[in-house]
Coordinates of C-alpha atoms and ligand atoms in Angstrom, one line a residue:
X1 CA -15.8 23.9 -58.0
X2 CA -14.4 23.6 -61.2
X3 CA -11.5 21.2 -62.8
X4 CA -10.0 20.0 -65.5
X5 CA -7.8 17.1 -66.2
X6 CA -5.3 15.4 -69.7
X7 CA -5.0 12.2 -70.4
X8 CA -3.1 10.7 -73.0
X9 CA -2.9 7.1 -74.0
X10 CA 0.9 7.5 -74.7
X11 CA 1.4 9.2 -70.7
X12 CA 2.7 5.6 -69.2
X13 CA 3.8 5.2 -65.8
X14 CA 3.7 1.5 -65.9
X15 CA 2.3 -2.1 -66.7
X16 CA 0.1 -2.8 -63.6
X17 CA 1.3 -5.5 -61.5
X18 CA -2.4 -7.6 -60.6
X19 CA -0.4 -8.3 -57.5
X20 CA -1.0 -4.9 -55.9
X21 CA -4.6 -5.8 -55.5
X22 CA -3.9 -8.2 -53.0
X23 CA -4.7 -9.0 -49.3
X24 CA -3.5 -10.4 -45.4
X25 CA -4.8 -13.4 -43.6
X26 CA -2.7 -13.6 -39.8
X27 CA -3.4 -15.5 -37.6
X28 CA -4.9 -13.2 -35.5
X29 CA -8.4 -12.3 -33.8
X30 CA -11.4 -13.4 -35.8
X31 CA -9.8 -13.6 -39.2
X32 CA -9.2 -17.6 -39.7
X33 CA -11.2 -19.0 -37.1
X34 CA -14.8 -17.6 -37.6
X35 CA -13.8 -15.9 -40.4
X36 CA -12.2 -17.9 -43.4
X37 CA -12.9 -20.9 -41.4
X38 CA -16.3 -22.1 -39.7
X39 CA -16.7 -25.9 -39.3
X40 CA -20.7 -26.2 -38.4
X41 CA -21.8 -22.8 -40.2
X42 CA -24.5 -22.8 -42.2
X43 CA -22.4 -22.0 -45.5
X44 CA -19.5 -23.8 -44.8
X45 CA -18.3 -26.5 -47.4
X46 CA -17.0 -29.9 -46.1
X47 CA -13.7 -28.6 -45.0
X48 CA -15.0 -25.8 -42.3
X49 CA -14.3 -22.9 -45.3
X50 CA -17.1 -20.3 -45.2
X51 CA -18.7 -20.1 -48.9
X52 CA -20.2 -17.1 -48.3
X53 CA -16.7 -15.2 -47.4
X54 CA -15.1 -17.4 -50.3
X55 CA -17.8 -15.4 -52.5
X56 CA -16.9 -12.6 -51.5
X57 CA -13.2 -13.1 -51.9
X58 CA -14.2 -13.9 -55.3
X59 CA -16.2 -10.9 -55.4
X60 CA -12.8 -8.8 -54.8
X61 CA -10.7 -10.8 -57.0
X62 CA -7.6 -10.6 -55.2
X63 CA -4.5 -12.5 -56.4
X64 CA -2.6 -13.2 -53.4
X65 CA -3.1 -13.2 -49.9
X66 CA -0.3 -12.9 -47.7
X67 CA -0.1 -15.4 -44.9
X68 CA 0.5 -16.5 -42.1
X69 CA 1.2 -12.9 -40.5
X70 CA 2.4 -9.9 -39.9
X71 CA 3.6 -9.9 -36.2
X72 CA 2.5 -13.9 -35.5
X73 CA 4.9 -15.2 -38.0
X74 CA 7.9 -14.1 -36.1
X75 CA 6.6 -16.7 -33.0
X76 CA 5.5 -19.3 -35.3
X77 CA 6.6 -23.1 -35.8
X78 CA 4.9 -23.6 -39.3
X79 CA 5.4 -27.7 -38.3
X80 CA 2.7 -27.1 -36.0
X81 CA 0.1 -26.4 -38.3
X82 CA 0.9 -29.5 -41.0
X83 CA 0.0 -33.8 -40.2
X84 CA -2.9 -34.8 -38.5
X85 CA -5.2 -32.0 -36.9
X86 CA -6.1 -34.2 -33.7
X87 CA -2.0 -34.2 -33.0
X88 CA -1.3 -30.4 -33.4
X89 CA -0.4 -28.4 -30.5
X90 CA -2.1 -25.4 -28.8
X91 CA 0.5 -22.7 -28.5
X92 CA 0.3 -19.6 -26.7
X93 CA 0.9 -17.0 -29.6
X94 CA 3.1 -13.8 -27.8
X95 CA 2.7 -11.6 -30.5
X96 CA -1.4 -10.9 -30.0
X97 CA -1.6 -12.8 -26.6
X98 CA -3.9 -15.6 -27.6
X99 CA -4.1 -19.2 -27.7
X100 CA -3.6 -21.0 -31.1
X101 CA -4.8 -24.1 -31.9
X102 CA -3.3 -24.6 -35.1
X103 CA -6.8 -26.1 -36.8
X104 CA -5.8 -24.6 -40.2
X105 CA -1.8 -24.2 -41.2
X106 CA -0.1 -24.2 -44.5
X107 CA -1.9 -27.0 -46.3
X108 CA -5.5 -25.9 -45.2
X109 CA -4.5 -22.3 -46.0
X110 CA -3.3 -23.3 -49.9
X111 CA -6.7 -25.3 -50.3
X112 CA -8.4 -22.5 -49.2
X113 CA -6.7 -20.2 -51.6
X114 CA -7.1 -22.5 -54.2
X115 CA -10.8 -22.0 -53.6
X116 CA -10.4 -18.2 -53.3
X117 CA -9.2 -18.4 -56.8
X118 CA -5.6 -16.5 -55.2
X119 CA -2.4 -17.4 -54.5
X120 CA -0.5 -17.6 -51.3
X121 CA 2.3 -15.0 -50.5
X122 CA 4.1 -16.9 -47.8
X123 CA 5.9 -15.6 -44.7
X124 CA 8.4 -17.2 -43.2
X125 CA 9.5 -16.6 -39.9
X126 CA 12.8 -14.7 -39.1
X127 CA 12.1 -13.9 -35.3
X128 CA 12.5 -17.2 -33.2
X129 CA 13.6 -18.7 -36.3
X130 CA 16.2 -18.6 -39.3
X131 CA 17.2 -19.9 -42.2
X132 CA 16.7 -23.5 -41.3
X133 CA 13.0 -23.5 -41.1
X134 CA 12.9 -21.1 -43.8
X135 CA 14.0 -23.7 -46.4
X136 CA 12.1 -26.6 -45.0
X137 CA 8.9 -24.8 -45.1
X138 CA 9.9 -24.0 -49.0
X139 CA 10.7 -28.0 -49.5
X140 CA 7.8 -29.1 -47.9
X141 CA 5.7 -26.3 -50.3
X142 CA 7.3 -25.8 -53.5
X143 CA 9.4 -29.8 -54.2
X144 CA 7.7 -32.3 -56.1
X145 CA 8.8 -35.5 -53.9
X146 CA 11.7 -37.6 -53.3
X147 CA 13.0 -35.5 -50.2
X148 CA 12.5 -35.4 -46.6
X149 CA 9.5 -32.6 -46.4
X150 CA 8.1 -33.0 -49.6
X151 CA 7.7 -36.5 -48.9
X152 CA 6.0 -35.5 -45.4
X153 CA 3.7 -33.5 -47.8
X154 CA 2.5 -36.2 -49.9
X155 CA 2.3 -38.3 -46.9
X156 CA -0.4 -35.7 -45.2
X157 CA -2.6 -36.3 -48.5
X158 CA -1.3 -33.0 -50.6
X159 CA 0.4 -35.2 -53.5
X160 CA 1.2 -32.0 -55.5
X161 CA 3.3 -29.5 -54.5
X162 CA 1.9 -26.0 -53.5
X163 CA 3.9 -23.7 -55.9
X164 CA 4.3 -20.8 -53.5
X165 CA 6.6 -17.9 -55.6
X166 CA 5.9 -14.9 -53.6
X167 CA 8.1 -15.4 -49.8
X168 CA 8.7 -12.9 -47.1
X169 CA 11.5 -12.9 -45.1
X170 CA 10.3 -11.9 -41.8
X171 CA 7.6 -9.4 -40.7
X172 CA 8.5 -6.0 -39.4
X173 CA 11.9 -6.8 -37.8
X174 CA 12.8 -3.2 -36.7
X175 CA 9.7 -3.1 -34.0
X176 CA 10.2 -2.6 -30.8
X177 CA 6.6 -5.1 -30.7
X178 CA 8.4 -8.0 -33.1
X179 CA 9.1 -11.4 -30.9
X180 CA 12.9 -11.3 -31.4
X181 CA 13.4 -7.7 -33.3
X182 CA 16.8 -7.5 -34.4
X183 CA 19.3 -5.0 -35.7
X184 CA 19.2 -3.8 -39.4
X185 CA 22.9 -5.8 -39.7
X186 CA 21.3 -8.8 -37.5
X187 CA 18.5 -9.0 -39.8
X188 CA 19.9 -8.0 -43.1
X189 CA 23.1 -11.0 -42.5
X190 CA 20.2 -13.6 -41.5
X191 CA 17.7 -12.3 -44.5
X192 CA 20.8 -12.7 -47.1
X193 CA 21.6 -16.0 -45.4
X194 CA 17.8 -17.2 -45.8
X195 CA 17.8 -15.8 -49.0
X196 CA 20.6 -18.0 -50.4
X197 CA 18.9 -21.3 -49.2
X198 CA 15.5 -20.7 -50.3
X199 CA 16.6 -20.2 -53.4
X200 CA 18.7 -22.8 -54.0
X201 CA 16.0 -24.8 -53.4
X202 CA 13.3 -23.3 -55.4
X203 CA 15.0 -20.8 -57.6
X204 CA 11.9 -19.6 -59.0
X205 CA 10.7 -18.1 -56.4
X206 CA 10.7 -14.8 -55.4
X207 CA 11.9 -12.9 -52.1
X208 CA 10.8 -9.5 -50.0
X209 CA 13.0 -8.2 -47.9
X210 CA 11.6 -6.4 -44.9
X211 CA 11.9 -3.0 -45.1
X212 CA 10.9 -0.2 -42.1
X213 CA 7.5 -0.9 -40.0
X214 CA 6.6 2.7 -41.0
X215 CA 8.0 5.8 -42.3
X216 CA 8.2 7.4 -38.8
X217 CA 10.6 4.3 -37.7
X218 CA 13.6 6.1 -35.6
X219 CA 15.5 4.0 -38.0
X220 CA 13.9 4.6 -41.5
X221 CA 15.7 5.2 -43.8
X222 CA 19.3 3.7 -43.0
X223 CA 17.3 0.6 -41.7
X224 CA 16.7 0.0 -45.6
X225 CA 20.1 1.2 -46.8
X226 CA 21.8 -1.5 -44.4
X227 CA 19.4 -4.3 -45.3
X228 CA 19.6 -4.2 -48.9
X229 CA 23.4 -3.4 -48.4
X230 CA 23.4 -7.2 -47.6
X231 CA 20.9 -8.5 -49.7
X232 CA 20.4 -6.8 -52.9
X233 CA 21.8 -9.3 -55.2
X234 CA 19.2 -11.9 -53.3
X235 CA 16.3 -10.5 -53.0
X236 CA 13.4 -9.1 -55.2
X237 CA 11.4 -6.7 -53.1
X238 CA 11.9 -4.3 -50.1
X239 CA 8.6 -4.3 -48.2
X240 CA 6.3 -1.0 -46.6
X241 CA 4.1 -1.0 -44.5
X242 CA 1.4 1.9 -43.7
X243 CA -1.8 2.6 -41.8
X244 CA -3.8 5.7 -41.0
X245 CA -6.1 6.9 -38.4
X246 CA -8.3 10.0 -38.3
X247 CA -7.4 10.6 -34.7
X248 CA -8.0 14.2 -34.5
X249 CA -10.8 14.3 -36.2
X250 CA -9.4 16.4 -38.8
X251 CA -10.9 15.2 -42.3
X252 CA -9.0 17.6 -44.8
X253 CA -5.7 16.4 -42.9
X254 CA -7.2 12.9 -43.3
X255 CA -7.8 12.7 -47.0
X256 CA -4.1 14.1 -47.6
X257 CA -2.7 11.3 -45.8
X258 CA -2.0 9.5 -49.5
X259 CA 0.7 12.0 -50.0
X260 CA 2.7 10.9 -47.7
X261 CA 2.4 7.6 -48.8
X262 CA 3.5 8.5 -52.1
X263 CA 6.6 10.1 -50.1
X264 CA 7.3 7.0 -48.7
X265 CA 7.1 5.1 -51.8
X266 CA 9.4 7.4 -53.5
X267 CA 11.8 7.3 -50.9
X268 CA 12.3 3.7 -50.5
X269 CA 12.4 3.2 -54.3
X270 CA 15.2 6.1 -54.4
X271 CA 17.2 3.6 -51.6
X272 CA 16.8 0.9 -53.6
X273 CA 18.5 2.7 -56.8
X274 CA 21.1 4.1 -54.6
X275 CA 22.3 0.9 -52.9
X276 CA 22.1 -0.1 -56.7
X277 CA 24.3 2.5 -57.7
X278 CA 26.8 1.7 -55.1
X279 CA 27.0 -2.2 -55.7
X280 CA 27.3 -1.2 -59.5
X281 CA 24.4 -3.3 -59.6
X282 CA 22.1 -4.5 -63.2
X283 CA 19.7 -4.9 -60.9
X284 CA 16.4 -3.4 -59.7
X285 CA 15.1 -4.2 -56.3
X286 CA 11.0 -3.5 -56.5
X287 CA 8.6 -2.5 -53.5
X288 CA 6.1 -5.1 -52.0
X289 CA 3.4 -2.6 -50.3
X290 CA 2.4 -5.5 -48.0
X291 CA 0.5 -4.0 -45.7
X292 CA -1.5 -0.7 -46.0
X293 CA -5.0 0.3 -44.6
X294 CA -7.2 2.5 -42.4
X295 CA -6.4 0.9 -38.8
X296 CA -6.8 2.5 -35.5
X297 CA -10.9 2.4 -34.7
X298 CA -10.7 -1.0 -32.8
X299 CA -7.9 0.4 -30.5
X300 CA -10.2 1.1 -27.4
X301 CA -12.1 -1.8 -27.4
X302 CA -9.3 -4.0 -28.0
X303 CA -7.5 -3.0 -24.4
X304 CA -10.7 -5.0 -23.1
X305 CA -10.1 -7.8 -24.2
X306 CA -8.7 -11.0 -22.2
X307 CA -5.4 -12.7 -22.8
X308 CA -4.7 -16.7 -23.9
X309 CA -8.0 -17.1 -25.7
X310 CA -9.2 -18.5 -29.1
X311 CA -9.9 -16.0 -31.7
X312 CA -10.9 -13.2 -29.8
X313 CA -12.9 -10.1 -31.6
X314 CA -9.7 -8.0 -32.3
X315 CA -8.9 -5.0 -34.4
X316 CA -12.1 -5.2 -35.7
X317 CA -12.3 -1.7 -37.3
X318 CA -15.7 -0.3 -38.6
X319 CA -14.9 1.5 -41.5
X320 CA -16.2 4.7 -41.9
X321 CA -17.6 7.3 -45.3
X322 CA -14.4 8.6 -45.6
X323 CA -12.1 5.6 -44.3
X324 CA -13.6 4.2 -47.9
X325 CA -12.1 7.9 -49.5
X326 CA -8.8 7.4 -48.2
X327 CA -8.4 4.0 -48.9
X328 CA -9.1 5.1 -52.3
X329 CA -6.6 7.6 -52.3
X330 CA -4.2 4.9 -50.9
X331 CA -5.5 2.7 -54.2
X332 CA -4.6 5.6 -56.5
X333 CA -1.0 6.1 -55.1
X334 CA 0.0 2.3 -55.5
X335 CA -1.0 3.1 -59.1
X336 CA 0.5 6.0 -59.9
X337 CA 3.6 4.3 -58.6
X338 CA 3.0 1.6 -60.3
X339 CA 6.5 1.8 -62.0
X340 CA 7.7 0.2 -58.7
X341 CA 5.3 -1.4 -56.6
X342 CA 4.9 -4.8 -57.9
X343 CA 3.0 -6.4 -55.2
X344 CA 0.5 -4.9 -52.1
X345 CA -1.5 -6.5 -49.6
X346 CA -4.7 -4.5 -48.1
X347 CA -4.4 -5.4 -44.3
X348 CA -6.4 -7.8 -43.8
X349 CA -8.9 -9.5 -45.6
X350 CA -11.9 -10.8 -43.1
X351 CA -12.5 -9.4 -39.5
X352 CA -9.4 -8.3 -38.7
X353 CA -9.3 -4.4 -40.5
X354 CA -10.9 -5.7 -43.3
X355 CA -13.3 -5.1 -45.9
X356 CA -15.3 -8.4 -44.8
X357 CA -16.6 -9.1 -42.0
X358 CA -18.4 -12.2 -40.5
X359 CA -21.0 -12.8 -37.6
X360 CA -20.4 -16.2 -36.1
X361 CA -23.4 -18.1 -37.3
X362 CA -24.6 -15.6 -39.4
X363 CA -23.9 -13.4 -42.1
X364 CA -21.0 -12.1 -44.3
X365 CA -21.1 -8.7 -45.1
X366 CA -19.1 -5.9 -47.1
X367 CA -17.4 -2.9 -45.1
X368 CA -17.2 0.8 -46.8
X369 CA -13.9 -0.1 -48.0
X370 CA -14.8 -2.9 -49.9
X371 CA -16.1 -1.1 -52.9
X372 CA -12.9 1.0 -53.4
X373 CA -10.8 -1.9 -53.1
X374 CA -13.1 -4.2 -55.9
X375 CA -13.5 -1.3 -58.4
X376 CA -9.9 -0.5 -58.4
X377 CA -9.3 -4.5 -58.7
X378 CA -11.8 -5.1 -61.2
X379 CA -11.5 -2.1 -63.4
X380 CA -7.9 -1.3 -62.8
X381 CA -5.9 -3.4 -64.3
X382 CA -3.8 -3.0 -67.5
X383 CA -1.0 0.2 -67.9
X384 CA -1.3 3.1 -65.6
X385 CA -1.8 6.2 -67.2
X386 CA -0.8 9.7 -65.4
X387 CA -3.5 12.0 -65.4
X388 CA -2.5 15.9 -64.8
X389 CA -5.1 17.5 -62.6
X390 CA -5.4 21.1 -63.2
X391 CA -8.0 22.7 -60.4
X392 CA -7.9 23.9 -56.7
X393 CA -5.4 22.5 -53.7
X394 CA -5.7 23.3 -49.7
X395 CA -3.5 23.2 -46.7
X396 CA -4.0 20.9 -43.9
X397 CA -2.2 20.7 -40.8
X398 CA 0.5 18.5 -42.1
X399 CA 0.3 18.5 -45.6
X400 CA 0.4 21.1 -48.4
X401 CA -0.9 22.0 -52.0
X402 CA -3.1 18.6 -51.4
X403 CA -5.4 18.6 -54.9
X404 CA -8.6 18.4 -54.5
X405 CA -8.8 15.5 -57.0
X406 CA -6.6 12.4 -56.6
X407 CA -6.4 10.6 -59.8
X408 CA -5.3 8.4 -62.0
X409 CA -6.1 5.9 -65.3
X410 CA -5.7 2.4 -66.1
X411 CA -5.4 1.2 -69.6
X412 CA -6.3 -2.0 -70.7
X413 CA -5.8 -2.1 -74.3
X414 CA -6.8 -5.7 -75.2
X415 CA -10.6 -5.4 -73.3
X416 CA -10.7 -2.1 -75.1
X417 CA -10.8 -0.1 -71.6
X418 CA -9.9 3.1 -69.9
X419 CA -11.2 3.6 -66.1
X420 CA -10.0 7.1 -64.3
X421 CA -10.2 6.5 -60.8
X422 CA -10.9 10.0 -59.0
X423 CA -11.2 11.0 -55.2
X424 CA -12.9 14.4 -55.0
X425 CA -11.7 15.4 -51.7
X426 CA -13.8 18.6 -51.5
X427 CA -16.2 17.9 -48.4
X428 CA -18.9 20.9 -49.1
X429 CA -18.5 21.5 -53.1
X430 CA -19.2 18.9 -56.4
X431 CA -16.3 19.4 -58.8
X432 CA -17.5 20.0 -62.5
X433 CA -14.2 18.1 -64.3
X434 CA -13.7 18.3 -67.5
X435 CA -11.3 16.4 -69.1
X436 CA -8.8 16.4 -72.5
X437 CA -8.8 12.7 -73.5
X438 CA -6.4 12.3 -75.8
X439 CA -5.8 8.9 -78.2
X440 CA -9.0 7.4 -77.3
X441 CA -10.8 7.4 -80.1
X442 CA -13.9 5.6 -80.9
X443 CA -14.5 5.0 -76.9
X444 CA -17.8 5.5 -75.2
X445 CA -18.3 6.9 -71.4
X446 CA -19.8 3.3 -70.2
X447 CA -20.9 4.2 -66.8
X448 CA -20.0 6.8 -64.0
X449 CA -19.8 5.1 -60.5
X450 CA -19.5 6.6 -57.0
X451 CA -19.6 6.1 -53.5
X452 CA -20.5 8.9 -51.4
X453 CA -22.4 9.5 -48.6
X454 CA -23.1 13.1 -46.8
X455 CA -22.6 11.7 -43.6
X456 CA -18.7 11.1 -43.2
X457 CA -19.2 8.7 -40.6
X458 CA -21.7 6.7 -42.0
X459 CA -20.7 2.8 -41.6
X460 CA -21.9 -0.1 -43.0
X461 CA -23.3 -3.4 -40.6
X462 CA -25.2 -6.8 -40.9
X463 CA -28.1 -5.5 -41.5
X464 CA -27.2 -2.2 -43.3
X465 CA -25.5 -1.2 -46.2
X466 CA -25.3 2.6 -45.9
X467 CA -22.2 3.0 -47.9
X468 CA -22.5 1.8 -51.5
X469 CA -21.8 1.9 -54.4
X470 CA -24.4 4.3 -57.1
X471 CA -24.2 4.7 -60.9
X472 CA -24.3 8.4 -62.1
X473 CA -26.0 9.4 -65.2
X474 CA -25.5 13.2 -66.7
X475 CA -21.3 12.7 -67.6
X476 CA -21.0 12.9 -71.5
X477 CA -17.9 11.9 -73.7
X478 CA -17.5 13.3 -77.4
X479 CA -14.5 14.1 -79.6
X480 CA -11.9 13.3 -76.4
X481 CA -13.8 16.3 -74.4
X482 CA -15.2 14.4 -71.0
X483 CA -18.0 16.1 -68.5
X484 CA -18.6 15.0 -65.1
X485 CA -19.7 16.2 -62.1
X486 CA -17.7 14.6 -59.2
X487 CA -20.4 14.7 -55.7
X488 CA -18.7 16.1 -52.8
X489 CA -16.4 13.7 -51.1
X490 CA -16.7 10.9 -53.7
X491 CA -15.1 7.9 -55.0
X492 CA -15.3 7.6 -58.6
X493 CA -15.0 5.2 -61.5
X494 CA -15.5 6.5 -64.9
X495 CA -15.3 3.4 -67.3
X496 CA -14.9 4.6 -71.1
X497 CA -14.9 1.5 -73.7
X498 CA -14.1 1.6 -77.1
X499 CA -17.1 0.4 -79.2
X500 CA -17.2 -2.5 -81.2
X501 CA -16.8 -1.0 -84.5
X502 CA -13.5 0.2 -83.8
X503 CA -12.2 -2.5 -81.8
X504 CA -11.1 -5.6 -84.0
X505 CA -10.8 -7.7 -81.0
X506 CA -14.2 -7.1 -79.9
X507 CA -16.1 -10.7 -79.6
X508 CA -12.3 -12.4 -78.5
X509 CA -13.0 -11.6 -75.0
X510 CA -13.4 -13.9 -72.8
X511 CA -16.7 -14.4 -70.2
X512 CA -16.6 -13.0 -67.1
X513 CA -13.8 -10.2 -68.4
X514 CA -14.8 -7.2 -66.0
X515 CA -13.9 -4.6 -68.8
Ligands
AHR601 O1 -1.9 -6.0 -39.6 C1 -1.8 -6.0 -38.2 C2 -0.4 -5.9 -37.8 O2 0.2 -4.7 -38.2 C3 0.6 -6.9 -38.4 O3 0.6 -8.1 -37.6 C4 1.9 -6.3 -38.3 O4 2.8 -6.7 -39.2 C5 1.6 -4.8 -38.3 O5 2.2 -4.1 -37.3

């Protein structure tokens, strides 16, 4: 198969946001107890942290990590996870039937973040709760001293204050699943309320909103109107959340799944301008992908599971071959709409749908969908650049004219970097791409990587990494004209850096600089 795709260094969509590269920790199965946390491991520093998973965090370099949950917040008494850990209570946690012992909470969770070398993107809880406990969780975080909760702070040995700026109000308040769903007006009037007091206290931080569960919500759409109809002028961000299963077994139908995503982007941004429109508002109300992923694999398994116990094994997904491809498509949307979403959270980070995953007492090791997720990370940061893809399209079941190459480019003009991320989602053919690179001259075709596999259901385990990463050799770049040859159902990274001689700023960049 034969393609061809332009590039041109003036084609902008938008300054990437790091944000969207980052992450979930709930409290939920396996992901903070014997996953992030480990007291007695081997690896695990003096506060019960698991270096190993802290490395690989590292290894991902993801800026924030959304926290506490997802569906657990909306049950949640944050005071139960803060003072001495001998006192805390054991609650029974509704939203995932388990017992919580509230071991780590907010002050454990910043310290581990600060070792993660991330922020936290807190939740706060707008189920059971309201705007009460919203601000005290925000004074107890974000206030220097000299008031009730920041005082209770220092007194529990955190002297400085955490400096949270990213806050969710709520987690998926339209489910039928949520402890205490409400209404779109019951949650928008209590969202606007929270809104107001969190930032009066801390006006530097920043609010999301919570948009629909899903696109297929009974309520889409109007949910999003109505909410942002009461909080537009107090909030930053409308949130989206999306997961995919290959539940028929239908691969083509699979790989196109990204489209929709980028459906659903558009459509919530095109809400957001037209509540805009109608509050004659200076405004612009931004998307906060929070939670997106492959989920669905751990569904069996997880009906045999117990109730009320302690991290129990749960949604622990084994990613598949093309689970990694679609995730990469995913990555590739929340760049090309990188105009509006400013934040996005891969759900989750360790055990629970993850890219890591831990054995208790033993090791830490890197799912399929790890090495989409760090490439686009590491090499895709900077301004996105639209790349028009000129080649063959298919049909699937519920999609049409999907392109057989998903694409796009990230810029970064300081490091002297271009990287084109490309899904070839041909399963039987290579694609032979040429491409018109236009404005980049003086760069150099650095490296070619890709992740393929012929078996599409090859997974990756403790012992075996059958789904990594490969460097090509054979792609050429002269004179803007680029030659690859894009394996069958591949991930790709082409890196192109501009050479030293024509980059004054060559020699200024710092250490560890990925590009
Ligand atoms: O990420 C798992 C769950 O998916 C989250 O708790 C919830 O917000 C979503 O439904």
């Amino acid at each position: 198969m034969k393609g061809k795709i332009t590039i041109h260094r003036e084609f902008s969509i938008g300054e990437v946001d790091k944000r969207i590269y980052g992450s979930f920790i709930e409290h939920l199965g396996r992901a903070v107890y014997q996953g992030i946390y480990e007291p007695g491991h081997l690896q695990s520093d003096e506060l019960g942290f698991r270096k190993d998973v802290l490395e690989l965090v590292r290894e991902l370099d993801v800026p924030i990590v959304r926290y506490p949950g997802g569906n657990f917040v909306s049950g949640y008494n944050w005071e139960d996870g803060i003072g001495p850990v001998d006192k805390r209570p054991t609650r029974m946690d509704l939203a995932w039937m388990t017992l919580e012992p509230n071991r780590i909470g907010l002050n454990e969770f910043a310290e581990w973040a600060r070792r993660a070398n991330t922020e936290v993107m807190m939740a706060v809880n707008l189920g059971t709760r309201g705007p009460e406990a919203a601000r005290n969780i925000l004074e107890y975080s974000n206030i220097s001293q000299g008031t009730y909760w920041s005082d209770l702070r220092r007194s529990h040995g955190y002297e400085k204050p955490h400096g949270i700026k990213l806050w969710c109000l709520g987690n998926e308040m339209d489910g039928p699943w949520q402890i205490c769903r409400r209404t779109a007006e019951e949650y928008g009037r209590a969202a606007c309320e929270a809104a107001k007091l969190m930032k009066w206290t801390d006006p530097s931080i920043e609010l999301v909103a919570c948009g629909s569960s899903n696109a297929r919500m009974p309520t889409f759409g109007s949910w999003e109107e109505t909410v942002l109809d009461h909080t537009y002028e107090h909030i930053d961000y409308v949130s989206l959340h999306i997961y995919f299963a290959n539940t028929e077994g239908d691969t083509p139908n699979f790989l196109g799944r990204s489209l929709e995503m980028d459906s659903f982007i558009k459509t919530v941004a095109g809400i957001c301008d037209y509540v805009k429109a109608r509050k004659r508002s200076r405004k612009q109300v931004n998307l906060s992908f929070d939670e997106w992923n492959v989920w669905f694999h751990s569904r069996d398994q997880d009906k045999e599971i117990p109730q009320w116990i302690e991290a129990p094994p749960r949604l622990e997904d084994i990613y598949t071959m093309e689970d990694a491809l679609v995730v990469g498509c995913m990555l590739i949307t929340l760049l090309k709409n990188a105009d509006r979403v400013k934040a996005a959270c891969i759900a989750q980070l360790v055990n629970v749908i993850a890219p890591i995953m831990t054995e208790p007492g033993g090791t830490a090791w890197r799912q399929t969908i790890f090495y989409p997720f760090m490439h686009a990370s590491r090499y895709g940061r900077g301004t996105a650049l639209q790349v028009i893809f000129t080649g063959g399209k298919y049909d699937s079941k519920e999609y049409t004219d999907i392109p057989y190459l998903e694409t796009v480019a990230v810029h970064h003009e300081e490091g002297g970097a271009l990287s084109i991320f490309a899904v070839n989602r041909n399963l039987e053919e290579a694609l032979d791409l040429e491409g018109e690179i236009l404005g980049f001259e003086g760069y150099r075709l650095i490296e070619h990587i890709t992740l393929n596999n012929l078996d599409l259901k090859a997974v990756n385990s403790a012992r075996c990494q059958n789904v990594k990463p490969a460097v090509l050799t054979g792609g050429s770049f002269d004179n803007g004209k680029l030659s690859v040859r894009l394996p069958p159902a591949s991930w790709n990274v082409l890196r192109l850096k501009q050479t030293a001689s024509t980059n004054p700023r060559r020699g200024q960049e710092q250490s560890g600089q990925p590009f």
